[in-house]
Tab-separated table of C-alpha atoms in Angstrom:
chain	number	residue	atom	x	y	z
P	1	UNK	CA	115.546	118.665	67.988
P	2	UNK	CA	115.895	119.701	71.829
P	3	UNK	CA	112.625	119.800	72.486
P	4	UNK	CA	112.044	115.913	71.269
P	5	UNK	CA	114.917	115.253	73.225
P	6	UNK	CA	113.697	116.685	76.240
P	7	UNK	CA	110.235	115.637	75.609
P	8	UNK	CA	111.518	111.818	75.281
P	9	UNK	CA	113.564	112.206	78.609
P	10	UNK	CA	110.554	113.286	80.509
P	11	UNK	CA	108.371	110.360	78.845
P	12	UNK	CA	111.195	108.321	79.999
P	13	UNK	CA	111.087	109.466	83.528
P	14	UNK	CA	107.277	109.613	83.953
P	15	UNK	CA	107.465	105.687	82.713
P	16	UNK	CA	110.004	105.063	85.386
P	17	UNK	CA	107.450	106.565	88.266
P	18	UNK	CA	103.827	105.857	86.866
P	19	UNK	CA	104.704	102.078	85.879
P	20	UNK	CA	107.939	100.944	87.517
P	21	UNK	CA	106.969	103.155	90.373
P	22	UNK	CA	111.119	103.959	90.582
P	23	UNK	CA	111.277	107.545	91.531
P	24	UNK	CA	114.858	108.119	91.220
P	25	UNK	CA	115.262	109.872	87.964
P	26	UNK	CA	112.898	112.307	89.447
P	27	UNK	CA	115.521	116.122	90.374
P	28	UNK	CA	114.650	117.164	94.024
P	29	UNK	CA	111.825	119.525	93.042
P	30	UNK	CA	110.617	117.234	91.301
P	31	UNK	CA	110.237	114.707	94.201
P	32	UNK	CA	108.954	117.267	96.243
P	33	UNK	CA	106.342	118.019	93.853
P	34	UNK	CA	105.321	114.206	93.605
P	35	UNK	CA	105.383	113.692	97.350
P	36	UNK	CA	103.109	116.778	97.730
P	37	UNK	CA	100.791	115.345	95.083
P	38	UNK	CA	100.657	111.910	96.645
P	39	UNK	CA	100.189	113.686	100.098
P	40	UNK	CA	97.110	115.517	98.446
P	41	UNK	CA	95.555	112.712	96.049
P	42	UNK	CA	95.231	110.029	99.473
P	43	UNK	CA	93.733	113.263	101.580
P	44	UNK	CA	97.853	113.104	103.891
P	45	UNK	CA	99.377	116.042	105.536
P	46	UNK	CA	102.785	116.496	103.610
P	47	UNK	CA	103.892	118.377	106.377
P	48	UNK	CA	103.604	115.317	108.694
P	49	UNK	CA	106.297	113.684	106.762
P	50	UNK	CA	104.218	110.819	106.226
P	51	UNK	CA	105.966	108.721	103.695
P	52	UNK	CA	109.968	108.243	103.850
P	53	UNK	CA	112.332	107.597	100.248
P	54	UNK	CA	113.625	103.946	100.534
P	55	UNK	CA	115.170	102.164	98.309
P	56	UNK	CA	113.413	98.528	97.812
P	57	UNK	CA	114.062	95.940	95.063
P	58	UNK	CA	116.839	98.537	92.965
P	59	UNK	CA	113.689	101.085	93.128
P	60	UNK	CA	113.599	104.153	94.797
P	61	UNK	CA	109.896	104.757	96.493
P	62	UNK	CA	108.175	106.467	98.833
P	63	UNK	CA	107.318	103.875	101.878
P	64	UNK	CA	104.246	104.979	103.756
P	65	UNK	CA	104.884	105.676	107.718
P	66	UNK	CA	103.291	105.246	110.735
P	67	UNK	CA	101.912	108.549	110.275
P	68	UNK	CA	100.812	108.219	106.801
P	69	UNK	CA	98.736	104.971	108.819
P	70	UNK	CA	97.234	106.568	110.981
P	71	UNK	CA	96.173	109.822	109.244
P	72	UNK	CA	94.363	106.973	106.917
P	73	UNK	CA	92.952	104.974	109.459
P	74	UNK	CA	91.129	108.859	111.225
P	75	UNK	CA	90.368	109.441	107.611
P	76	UNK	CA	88.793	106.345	106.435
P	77	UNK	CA	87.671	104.985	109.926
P	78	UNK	CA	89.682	102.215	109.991
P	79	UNK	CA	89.445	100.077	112.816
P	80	UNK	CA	90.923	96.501	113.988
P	81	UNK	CA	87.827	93.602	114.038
P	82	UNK	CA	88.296	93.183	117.586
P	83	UNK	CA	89.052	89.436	118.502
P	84	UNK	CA	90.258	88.879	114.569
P	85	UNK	CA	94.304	89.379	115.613
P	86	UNK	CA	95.600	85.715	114.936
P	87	UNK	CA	99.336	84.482	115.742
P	88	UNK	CA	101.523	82.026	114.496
P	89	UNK	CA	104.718	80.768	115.182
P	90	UNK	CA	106.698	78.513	112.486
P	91	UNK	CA	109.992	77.652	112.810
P	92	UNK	CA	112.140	81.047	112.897
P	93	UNK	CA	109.478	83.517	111.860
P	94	UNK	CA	106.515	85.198	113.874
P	95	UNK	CA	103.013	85.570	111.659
P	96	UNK	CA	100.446	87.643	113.210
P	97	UNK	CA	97.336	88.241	110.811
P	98	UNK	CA	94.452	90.623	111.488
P	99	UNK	CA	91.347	91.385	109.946
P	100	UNK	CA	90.299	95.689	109.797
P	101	UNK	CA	87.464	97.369	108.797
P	102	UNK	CA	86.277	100.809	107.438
P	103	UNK	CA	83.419	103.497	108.272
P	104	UNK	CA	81.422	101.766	105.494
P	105	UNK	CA	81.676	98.127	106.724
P	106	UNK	CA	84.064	97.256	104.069
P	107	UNK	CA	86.721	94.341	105.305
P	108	UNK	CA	90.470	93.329	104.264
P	109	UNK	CA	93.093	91.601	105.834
P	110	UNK	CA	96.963	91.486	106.060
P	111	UNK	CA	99.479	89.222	107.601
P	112	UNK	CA	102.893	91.051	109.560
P	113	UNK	CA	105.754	88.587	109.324
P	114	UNK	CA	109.027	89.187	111.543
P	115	UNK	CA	112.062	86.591	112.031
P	116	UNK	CA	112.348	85.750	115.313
P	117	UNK	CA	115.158	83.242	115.191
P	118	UNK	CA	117.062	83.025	118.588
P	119	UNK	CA	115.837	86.214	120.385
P	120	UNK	CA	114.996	86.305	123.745
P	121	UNK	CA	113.841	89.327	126.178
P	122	UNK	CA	113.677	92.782	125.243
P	123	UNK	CA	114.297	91.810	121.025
P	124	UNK	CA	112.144	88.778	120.912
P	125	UNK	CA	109.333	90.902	122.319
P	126	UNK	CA	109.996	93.821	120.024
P	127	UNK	CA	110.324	91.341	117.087
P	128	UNK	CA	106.815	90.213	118.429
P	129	UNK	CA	105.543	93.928	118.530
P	130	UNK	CA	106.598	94.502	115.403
P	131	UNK	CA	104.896	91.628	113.833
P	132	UNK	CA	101.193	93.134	115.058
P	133	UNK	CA	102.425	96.556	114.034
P	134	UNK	CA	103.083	95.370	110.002
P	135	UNK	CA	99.939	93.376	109.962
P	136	UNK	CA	97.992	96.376	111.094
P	137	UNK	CA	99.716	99.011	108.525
P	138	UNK	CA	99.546	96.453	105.826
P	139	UNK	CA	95.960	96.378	106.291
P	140	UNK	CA	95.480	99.411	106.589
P	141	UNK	CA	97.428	100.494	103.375
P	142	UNK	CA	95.652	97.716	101.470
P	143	UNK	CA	91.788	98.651	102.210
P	144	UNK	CA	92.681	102.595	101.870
P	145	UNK	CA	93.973	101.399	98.447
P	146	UNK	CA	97.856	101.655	98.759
């Protein structure tokens, strides 16, 4: 009767990270284990630290990095469209979309989106920064298949 038990939890738990993607009823080995194997299955060095646990929408996850980016982008050629890096500026927010493209002429886009409310100086143009720098790992992520 253990064993069904057990067996049940562990469906239970494999449910929660294969479909609800929630990782948090994984133990710590077993996290380690499924960062290593995510690390390995997208080609990422897990020594890199290129994904970080966050918790988003009641769901712990791993959230890929600007390393886990950029280790994609040298591994699938990824490259910006040069001249495809459009901006947009309604009401509080700041949209900046861009267009990429891989080794094997494949295209996607993504849009960044930042709130830029009231800032001035120094935030406004980090807010700004940070607008080109979520289009470009969203896009990235997207036509690598995350």
């Amino acid at each position: 009767m253990e064993n069904a038990v057990a067996t049940a939890e562990a469906g239970k738990v494999l449910e929660s990270v294969i479909l609800k993607g929630d990782i948090s009823a994984l133990t710590p080995v077993e996290r380690v284990q499924y960062y290593k194997a995510v690390c390995e299955s997208v080609g990422l060095n897990p020594l890199t630290q290129p994904f970080a646990y966050m918790s988003l929408s009641g769901k712990s996850v791993l959230y890929a990095k600007k390393d886990a980016t950029d280790q994609l982008r040298k591994i699938h050629g990824v490259s910006v469209i040069p001249g495809s890096l459009r901006t947009n500026r309604a009401d509080d927010v700041y949209v900046v979309s861009v267009d990429v493209q891989d080794k094997t002429g494949r295209t996607d886009s993504a849009t960044g989106v930042v709130t830029v409310g009231n800032l001035k100086g120094d935030a406004l143009a980090n807010a700004l920064m940070k607008a080109e720098t979520k289009a470009k790992r969203r896009a990235t992520l997207s036509i690598c298949g995350l």
